[in-house]
Coordinates of C-alpha atoms and ligand atoms in Angstrom, one line a residue:
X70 CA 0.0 0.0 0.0
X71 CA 1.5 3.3 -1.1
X72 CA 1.0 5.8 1.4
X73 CA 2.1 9.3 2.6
X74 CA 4.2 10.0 5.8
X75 CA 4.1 13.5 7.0
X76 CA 7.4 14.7 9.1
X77 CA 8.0 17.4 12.1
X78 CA 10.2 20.5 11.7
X79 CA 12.1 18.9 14.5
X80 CA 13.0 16.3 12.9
X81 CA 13.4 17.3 9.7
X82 CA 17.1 17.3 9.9
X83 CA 17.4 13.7 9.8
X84 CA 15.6 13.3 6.5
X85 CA 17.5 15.8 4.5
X86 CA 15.3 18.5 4.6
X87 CA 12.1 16.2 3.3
X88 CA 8.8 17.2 5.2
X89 CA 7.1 14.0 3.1
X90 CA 8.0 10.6 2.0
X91 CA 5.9 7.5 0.1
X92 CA 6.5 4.0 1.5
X93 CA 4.4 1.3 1.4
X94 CA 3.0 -0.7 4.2
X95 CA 0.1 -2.5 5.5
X96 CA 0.0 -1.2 8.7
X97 CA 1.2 1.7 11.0
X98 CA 4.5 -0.6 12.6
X99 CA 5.2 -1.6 8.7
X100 CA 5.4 2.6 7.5
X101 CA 7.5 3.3 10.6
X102 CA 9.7 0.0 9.8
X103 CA 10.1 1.1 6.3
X104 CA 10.6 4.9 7.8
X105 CA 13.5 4.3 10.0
X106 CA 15.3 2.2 7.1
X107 CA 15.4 4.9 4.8
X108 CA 16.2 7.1 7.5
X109 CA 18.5 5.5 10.1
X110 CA 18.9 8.1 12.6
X111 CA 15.4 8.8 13.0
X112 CA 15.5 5.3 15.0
X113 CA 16.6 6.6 18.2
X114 CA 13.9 9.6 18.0
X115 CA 10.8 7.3 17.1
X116 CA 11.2 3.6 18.8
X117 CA 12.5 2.8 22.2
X118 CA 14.9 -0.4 22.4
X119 CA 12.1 -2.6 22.4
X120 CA 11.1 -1.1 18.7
X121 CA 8.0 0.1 20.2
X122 CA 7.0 3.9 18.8
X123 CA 8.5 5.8 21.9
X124 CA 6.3 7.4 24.5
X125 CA 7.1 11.5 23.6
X126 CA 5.6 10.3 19.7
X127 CA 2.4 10.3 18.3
X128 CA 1.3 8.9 15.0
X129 CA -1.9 9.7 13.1
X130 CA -3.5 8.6 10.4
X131 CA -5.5 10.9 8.3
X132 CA -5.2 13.2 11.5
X133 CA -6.8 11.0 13.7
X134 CA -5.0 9.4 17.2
X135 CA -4.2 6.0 16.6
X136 CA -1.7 5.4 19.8
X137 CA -5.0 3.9 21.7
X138 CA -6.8 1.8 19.2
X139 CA -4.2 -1.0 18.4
X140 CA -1.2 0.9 18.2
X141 CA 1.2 -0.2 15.6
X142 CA -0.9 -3.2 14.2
X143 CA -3.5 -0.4 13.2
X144 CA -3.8 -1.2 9.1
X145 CA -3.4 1.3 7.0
X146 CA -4.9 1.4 3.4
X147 CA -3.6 3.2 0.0
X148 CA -3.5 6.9 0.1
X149 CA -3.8 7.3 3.7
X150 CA -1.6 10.0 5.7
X151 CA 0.3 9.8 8.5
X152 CA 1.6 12.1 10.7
X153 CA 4.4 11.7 12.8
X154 CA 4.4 14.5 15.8
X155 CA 7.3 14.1 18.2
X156 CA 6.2 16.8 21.2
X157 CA 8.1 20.2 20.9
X158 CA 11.8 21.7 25.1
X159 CA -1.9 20.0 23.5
X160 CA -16.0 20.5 22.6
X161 CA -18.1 22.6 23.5
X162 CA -16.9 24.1 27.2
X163 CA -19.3 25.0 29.7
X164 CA -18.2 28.7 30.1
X165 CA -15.8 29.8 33.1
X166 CA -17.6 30.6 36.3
X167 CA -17.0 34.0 37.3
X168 CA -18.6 36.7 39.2
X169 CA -19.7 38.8 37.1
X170 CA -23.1 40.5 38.3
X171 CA -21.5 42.8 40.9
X172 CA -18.8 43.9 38.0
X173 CA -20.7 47.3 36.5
X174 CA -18.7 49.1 33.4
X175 CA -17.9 52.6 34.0
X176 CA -18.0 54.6 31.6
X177 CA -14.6 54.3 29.9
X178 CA -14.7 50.8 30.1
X179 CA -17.9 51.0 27.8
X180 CA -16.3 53.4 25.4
X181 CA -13.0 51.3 25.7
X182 CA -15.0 48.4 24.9
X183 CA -17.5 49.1 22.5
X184 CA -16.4 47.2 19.5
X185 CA -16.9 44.3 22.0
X186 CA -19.9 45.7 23.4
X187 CA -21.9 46.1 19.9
X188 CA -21.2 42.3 19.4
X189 CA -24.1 40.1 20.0
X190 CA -21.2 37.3 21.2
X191 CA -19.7 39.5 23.3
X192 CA -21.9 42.2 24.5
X193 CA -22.4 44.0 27.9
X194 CA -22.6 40.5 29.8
X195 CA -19.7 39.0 27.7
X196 CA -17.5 41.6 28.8
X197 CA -18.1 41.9 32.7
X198 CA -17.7 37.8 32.3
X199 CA -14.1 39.1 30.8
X200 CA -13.4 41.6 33.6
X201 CA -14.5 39.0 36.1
X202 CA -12.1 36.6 34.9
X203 CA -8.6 35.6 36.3
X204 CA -6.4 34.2 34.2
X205 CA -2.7 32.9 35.2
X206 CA 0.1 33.3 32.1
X207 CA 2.9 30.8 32.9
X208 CA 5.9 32.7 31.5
X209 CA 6.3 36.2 30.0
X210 CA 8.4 35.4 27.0
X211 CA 7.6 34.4 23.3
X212 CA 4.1 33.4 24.0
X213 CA 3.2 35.4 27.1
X214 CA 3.8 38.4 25.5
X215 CA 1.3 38.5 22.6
X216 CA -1.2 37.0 25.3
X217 CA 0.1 39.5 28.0
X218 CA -1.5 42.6 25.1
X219 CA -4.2 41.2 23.7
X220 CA -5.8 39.7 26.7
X221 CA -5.3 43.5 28.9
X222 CA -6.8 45.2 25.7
X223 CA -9.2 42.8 25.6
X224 CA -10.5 43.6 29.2
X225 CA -9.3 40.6 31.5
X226 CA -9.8 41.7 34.9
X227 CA -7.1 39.9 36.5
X228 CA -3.7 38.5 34.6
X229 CA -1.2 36.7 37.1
X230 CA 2.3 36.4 35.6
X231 CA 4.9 34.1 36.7
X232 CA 8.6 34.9 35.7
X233 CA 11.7 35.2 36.9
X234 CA 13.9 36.3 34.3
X235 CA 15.6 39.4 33.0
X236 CA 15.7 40.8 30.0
X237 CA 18.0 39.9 27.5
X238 CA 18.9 41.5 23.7
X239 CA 18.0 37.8 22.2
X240 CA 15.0 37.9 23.4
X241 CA 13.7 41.2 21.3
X242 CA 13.0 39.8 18.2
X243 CA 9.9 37.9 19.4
X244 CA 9.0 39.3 22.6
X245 CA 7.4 42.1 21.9
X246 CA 6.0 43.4 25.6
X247 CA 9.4 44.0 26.2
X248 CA 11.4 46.9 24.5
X249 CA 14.9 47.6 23.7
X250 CA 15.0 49.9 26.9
X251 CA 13.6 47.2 29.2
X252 CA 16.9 45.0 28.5
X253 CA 18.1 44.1 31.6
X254 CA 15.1 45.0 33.9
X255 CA 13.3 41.9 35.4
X256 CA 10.4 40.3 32.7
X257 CA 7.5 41.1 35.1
X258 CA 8.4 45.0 35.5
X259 CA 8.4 45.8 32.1
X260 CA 5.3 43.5 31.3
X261 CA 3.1 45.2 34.7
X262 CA 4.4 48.5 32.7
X263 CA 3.0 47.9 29.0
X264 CA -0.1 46.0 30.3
X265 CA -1.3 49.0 32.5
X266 CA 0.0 51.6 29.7
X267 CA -3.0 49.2 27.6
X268 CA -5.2 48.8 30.0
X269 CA -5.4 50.3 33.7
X270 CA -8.5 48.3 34.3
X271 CA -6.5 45.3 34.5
X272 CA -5.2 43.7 37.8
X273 CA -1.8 42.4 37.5
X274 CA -0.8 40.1 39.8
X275 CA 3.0 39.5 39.7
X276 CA 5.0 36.0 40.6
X277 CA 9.0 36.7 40.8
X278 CA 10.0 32.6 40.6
X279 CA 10.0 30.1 38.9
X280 CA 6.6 27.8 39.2
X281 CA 7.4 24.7 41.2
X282 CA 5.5 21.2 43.1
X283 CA 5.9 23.7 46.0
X284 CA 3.9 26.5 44.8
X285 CA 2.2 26.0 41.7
X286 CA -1.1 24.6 43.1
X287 CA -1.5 27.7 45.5
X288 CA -0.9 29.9 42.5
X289 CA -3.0 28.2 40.0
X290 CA -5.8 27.4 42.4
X291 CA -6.4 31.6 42.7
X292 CA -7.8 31.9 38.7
X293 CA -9.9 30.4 36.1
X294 CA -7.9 29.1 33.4
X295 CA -4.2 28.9 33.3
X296 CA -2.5 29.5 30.0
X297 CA 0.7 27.6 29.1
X298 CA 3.7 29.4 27.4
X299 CA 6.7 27.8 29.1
X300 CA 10.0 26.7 27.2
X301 CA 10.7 23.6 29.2
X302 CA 9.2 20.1 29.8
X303 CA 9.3 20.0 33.4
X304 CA 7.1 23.5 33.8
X305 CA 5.2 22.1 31.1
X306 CA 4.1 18.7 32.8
X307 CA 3.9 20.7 35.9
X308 CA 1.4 22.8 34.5
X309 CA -0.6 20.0 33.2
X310 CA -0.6 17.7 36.5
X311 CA -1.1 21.5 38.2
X312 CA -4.5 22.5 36.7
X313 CA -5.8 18.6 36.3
X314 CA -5.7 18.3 40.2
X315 CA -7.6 22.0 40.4
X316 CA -9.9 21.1 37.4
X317 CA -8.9 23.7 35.6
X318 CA -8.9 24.5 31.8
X319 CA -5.1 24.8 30.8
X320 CA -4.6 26.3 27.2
X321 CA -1.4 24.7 25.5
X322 CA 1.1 26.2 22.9
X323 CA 4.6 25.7 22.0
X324 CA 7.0 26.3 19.1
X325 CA 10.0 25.4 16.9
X326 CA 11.5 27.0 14.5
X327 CA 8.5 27.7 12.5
X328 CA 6.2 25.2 13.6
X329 CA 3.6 25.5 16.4
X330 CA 1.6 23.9 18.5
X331 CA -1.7 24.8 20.2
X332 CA -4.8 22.8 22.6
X333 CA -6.7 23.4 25.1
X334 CA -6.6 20.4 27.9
X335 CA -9.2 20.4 30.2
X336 CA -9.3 17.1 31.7
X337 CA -12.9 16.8 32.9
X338 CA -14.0 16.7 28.7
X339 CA -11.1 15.7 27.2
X340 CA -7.3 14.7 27.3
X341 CA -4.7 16.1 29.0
X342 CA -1.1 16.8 28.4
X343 CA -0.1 13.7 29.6
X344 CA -2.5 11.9 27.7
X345 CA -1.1 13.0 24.4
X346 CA 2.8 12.6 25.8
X347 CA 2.9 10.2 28.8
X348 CA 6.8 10.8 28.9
X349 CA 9.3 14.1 28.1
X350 CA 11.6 13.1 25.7
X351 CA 15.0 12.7 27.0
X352 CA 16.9 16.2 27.8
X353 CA 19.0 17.5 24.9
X354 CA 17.2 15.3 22.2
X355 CA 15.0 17.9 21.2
X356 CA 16.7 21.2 20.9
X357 CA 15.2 24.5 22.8
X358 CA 14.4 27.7 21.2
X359 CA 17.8 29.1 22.5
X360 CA 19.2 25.7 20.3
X361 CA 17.0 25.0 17.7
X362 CA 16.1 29.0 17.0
X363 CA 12.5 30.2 16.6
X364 CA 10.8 32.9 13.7
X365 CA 10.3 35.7 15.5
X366 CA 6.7 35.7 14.7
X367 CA 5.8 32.4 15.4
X368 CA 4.4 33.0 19.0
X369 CA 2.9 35.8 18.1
X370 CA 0.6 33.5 16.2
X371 CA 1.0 30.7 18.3
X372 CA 0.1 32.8 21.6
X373 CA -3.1 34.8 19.9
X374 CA -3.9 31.0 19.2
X375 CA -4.1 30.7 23.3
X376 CA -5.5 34.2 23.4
X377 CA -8.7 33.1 21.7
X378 CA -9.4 30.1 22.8
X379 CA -9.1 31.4 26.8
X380 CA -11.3 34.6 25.5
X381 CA -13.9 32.2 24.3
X382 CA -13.6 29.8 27.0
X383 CA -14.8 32.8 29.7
X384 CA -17.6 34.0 27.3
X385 CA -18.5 30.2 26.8
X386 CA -18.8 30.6 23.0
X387 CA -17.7 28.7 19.9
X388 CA -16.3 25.6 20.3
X389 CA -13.2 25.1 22.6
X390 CA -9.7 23.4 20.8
X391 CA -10.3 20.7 23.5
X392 CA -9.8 17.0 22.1
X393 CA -8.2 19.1 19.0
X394 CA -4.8 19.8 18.3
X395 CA -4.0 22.5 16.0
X396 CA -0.6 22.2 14.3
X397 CA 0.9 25.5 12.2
X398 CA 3.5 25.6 10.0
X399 CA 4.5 28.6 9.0
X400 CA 6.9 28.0 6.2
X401 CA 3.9 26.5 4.1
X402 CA 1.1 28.6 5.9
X403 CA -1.2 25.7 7.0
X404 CA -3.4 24.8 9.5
X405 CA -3.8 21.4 10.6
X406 CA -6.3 19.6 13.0
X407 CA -5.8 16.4 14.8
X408 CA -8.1 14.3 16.9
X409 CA -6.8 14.1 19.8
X410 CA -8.4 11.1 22.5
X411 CA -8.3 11.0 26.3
X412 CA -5.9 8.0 27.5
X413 CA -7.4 5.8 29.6
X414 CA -4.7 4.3 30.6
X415 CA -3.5 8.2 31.7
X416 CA -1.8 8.2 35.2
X417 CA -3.3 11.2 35.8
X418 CA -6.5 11.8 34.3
X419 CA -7.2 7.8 33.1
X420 CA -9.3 5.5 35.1
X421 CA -7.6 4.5 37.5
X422 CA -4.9 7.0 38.4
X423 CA -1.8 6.7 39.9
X424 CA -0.5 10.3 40.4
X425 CA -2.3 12.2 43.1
X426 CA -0.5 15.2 43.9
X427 CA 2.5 17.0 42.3
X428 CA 6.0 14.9 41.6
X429 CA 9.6 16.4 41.3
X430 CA 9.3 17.4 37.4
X431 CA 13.3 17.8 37.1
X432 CA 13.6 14.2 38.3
X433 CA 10.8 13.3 36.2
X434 CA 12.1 15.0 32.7
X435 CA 15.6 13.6 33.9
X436 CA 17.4 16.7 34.6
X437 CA 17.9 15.9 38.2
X438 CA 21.8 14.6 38.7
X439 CA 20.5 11.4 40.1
X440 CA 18.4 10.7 37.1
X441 CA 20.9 12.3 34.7
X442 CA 23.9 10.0 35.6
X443 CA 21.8 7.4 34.5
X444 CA 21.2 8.9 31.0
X445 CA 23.4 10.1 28.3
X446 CA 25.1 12.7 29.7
X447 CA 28.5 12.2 29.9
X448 CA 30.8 12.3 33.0
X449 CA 32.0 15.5 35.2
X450 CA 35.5 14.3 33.6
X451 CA 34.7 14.3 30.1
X452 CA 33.8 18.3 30.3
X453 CA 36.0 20.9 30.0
X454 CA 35.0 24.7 30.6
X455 CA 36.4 27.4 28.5
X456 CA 39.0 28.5 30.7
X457 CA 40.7 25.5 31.1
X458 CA 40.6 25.0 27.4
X459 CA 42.6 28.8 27.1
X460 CA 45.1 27.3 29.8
X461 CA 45.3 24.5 27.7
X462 CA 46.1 26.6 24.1
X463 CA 48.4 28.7 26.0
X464 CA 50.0 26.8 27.0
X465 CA 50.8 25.2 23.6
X466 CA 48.2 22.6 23.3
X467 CA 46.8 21.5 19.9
X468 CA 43.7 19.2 20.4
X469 CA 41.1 19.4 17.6
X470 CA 38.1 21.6 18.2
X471 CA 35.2 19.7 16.9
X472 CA 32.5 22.0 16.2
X473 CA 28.8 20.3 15.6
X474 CA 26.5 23.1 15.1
X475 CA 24.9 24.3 11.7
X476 CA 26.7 26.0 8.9
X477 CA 24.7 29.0 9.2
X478 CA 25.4 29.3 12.9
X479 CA 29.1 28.7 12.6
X480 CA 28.7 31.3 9.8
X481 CA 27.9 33.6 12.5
X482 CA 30.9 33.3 14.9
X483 CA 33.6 30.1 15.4
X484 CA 36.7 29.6 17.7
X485 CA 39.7 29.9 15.9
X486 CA 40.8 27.0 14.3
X487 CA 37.6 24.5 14.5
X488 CA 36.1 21.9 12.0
X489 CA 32.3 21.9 12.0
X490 CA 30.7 18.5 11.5
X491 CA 27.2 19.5 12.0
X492 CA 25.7 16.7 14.7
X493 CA 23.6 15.3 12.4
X494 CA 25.9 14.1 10.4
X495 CA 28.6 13.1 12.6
X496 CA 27.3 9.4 12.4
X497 CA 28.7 9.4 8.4
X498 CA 31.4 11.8 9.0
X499 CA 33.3 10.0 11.9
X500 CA 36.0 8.5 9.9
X501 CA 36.9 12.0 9.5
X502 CA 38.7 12.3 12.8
X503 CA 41.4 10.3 14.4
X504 CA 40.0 8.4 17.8
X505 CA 43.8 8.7 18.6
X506 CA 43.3 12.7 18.8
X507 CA 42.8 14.7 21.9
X508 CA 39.6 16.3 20.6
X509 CA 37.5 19.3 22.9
X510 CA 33.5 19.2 20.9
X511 CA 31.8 22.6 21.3
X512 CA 28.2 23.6 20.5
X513 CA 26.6 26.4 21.1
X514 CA 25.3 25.7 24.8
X515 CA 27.0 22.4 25.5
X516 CA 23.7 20.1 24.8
X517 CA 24.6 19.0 21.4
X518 CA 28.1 18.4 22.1
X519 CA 27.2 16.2 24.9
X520 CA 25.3 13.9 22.7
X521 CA 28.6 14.0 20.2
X522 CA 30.9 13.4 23.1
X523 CA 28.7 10.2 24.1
X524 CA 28.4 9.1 20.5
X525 CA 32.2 9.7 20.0
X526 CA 32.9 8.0 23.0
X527 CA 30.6 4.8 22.0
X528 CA 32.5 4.8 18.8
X529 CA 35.9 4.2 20.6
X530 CA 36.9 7.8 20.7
X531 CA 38.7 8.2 24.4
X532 CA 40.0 11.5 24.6
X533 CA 37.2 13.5 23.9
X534 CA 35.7 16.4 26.4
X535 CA 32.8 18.1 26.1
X536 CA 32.9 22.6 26.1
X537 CA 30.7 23.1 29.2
X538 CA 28.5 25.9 28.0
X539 CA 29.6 26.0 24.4
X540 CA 31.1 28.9 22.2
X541 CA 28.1 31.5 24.5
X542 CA 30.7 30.5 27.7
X543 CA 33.8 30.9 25.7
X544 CA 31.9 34.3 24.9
X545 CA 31.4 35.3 28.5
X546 CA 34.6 33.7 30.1
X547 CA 37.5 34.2 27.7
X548 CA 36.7 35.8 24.3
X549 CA 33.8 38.7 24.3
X550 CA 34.9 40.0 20.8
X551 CA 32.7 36.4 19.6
X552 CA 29.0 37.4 19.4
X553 CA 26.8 35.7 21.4
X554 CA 23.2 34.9 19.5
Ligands
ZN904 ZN1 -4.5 12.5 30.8

């Protein structure tokens, strides 16, 4: 049976550049069989070591969920498509309780409003439901920022922001509550500042750290809907367990590059976060916005994706993204919608569940150092930081710098001297270094290079260290004449 496999941005890489490929198969274990043939190193990113589709994958055919029918006996017939989504570090709601009776519009709020107020969906009740409403923005970066405007100018009465950064020049291009005289000054100042230059109406509520198992339930339980816009899978999962246990609506986005992501999980009618990725992928396999690099636009879209949904989900119109995911790619400008289904086999929101109350979400996603010796990472003696790699070429040393980012980001600064074998193709390109050389591998932050080191090492390579930090340490510690990006 010919058929069409549709591939991720993220791992796109893998499959020289090909977002599509034709193979034949009877059913969904035969396509990804024939997949990972073709393409060898998409092995490690789709099956565990038991060849079973790994647990941070989901396959669909013709956009709909087939992880809990029969999984990867599921037949497939001629011209069907499937879609391979990796996650990227997603019914008709009864509307949001809130208050609103005791929540009169003055009379700037009405003129402020009245483009809302002269819409039959929105109307005079529709926007004192909006005023009543608390919502809680999980981060104040790529996505919280378009959803940070839009939702003040809307009318929410009450936005809660949790940050803890500063900041930063790189941070500019996409998020646009910030300004070039903010860099610096901590996220939540700046973002109070434009939100009440919008909008005075609106309450903002500010939380200086980062969300934790400690705190997040105290935090999340004070508002109606919590809206996602983290960067990392342990906030991410956190969030999810988080507003499950507080039955509360939590409205997903992420991005890559220039593919997004958007849902809304609300456990009580649908699937949760969990349901749709039971496990994180391991850390460093898929690269972070600061790695992988992101369109500057792409959460704009992406976070006005969120904005609507949690607008519509107070006024209790339209239909919700719940049991939907919506996927966006930017470089083809398309929409796409997959069914998503509730697990029942979730811990958390299945049948029978097994997790009651919050877990340690570092240990979880593997970061912790316990969990990490265990996994790929390689040794505390295998790293070297960028000072003691200085010592070491002052003093006359000549080990081969091994660099294994992208062309175009090597284009944009090097250390003196390096070869660039781009990780992805260090598998093929081995044979061109000598396992006999001392050899220091360098990446941008240190996360690729790690996974070079280990594959190096598993290859019989001995003398090989890891740059802690990457070329942005060397930056900082030794060398500020290399940009940082
Ligand atoms: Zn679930």
């Amino acid at each position: 049976m010919a058929l069409k496999v549709l591939l991720p941005v993220a791992l796109r890489h893998l499959t020289g550049n090909r977002d599509e490929v034709e193979l034949n198969g009877d059913s969904v274990g035969e396509v990804i069989d024939g997949l990972v043939r073709r393409f060898p190193e998409l092995k490690p990113h789709l099956l565990n070591d038991e060849g079973q589709v790994r647990n941070f994958v989901n396959v669909y055919i013709n956009d709909e969920d087939v992880r809990y029918l029969q999984e990867d006996r599921t037949p497939v017939k001629e011209g069907d498509v499937v879609s391979i989504v990796p996650s990227i570090a997603g019914g008709n709601l009864p509307a949001v309780e809130a208050a609103s009776d005791s929540l009169d519009l003055s009379q700037d709020e009405i003129q402020r409003y009245s483009r809302h107020l002269i819409m039959p969906e929105v109307g005079m009740e529709g926007q004192k439901k909006l005023k009543a409403a608390k919502i809680l923005l999980v981060g104040t970066g790529g996505l919280g920022a378009p959803l940070g405007l839009y939702l003040s100018a809307a009318g929410i009465g009450t936005l809660g922001l949790v940050d803890f950064d500063t900041v930063d020049f790189s941070n500019l291009q996409r998020q646009v509550i910030h300004g070039t005289k903010d860099v610096g000054r901590p996220k939540l100042d700046s973002a109070r500042e434009k939100i009440s230059d919008i909008n005075p109406n609106v309450r903002v509520v500010t939380y200086e750290a980062m969300l934790t198992s400690d705190n997040a339930l105290d935090i999340i339980a004070e508002y109606d809907i919590v809206i996602d816009g983290t960067d990392n899978f342990p906030t991410r999962y956190l969030v999810n367990d988080a507003s499950v246990l507080l039955r509360k609506p939590n409205v997903y986005g992420s991005i890559f590059r220039f593919e997004g992501q958007a849902s809304v999980f609300d456990a009580r009618q649908g699937p949760c976060y969990r349901c749709l990725y039971p496990e994180p992928p391991p850390p460093g396999l898929v690269p972070s916005c600061a790695e992988g690099g992101v369109l500057g636009i792409l959460p704009g879209i992406i976070g006005l994706v969120q904005a609507t949904e949690a607008v519509k989900l107070i006024l209790g119109s339209g239909r919700s993204l719940v049991g939907r995911l919506i996927l966006y790619d930017a470089l083809q400008m398309k929409f796409r919608e997959l069914k998503l289904r509730k697990n029942p086999k979730c811990p958390l929101c299945g049948d029978q569940p097994t997790i009651k109350a919050l877990i340690d979400y570092q240990q979880f996603c593997g970061i912790s150092p316990q969990a990490a010796a265990g996994a790929a990472e390689p040794e505390e003696s295998d790293e070297m930081t960028p000072k003691e790699l200085k010592t070491v070429l002052d003093n006359g040393g000549t080990p081969v710098i091994l660099d294994v980012r992208e062309p175009h980001e090597y284009d944009i600064c090097r250390l003196p001297g390096s070869i660039l074998i781009p990780l992805g193709q260090l598998g093929q390109r081995m044979d061109e270094l000598n396992s006999d050389d001392e050899i220091v591998v360098h990446c941008k932050l240190g996360g690729r290079s790690a996974k070079a080191v280990d594959q190096m090492q598993k290859a019989g390579f001995s003398n090989v260290k890891n740059l802690t930090g990457g070329i942005d340490r060397w930056s900082q510690e030794v060398d500020p004449s290399v940009p940082r990006y």
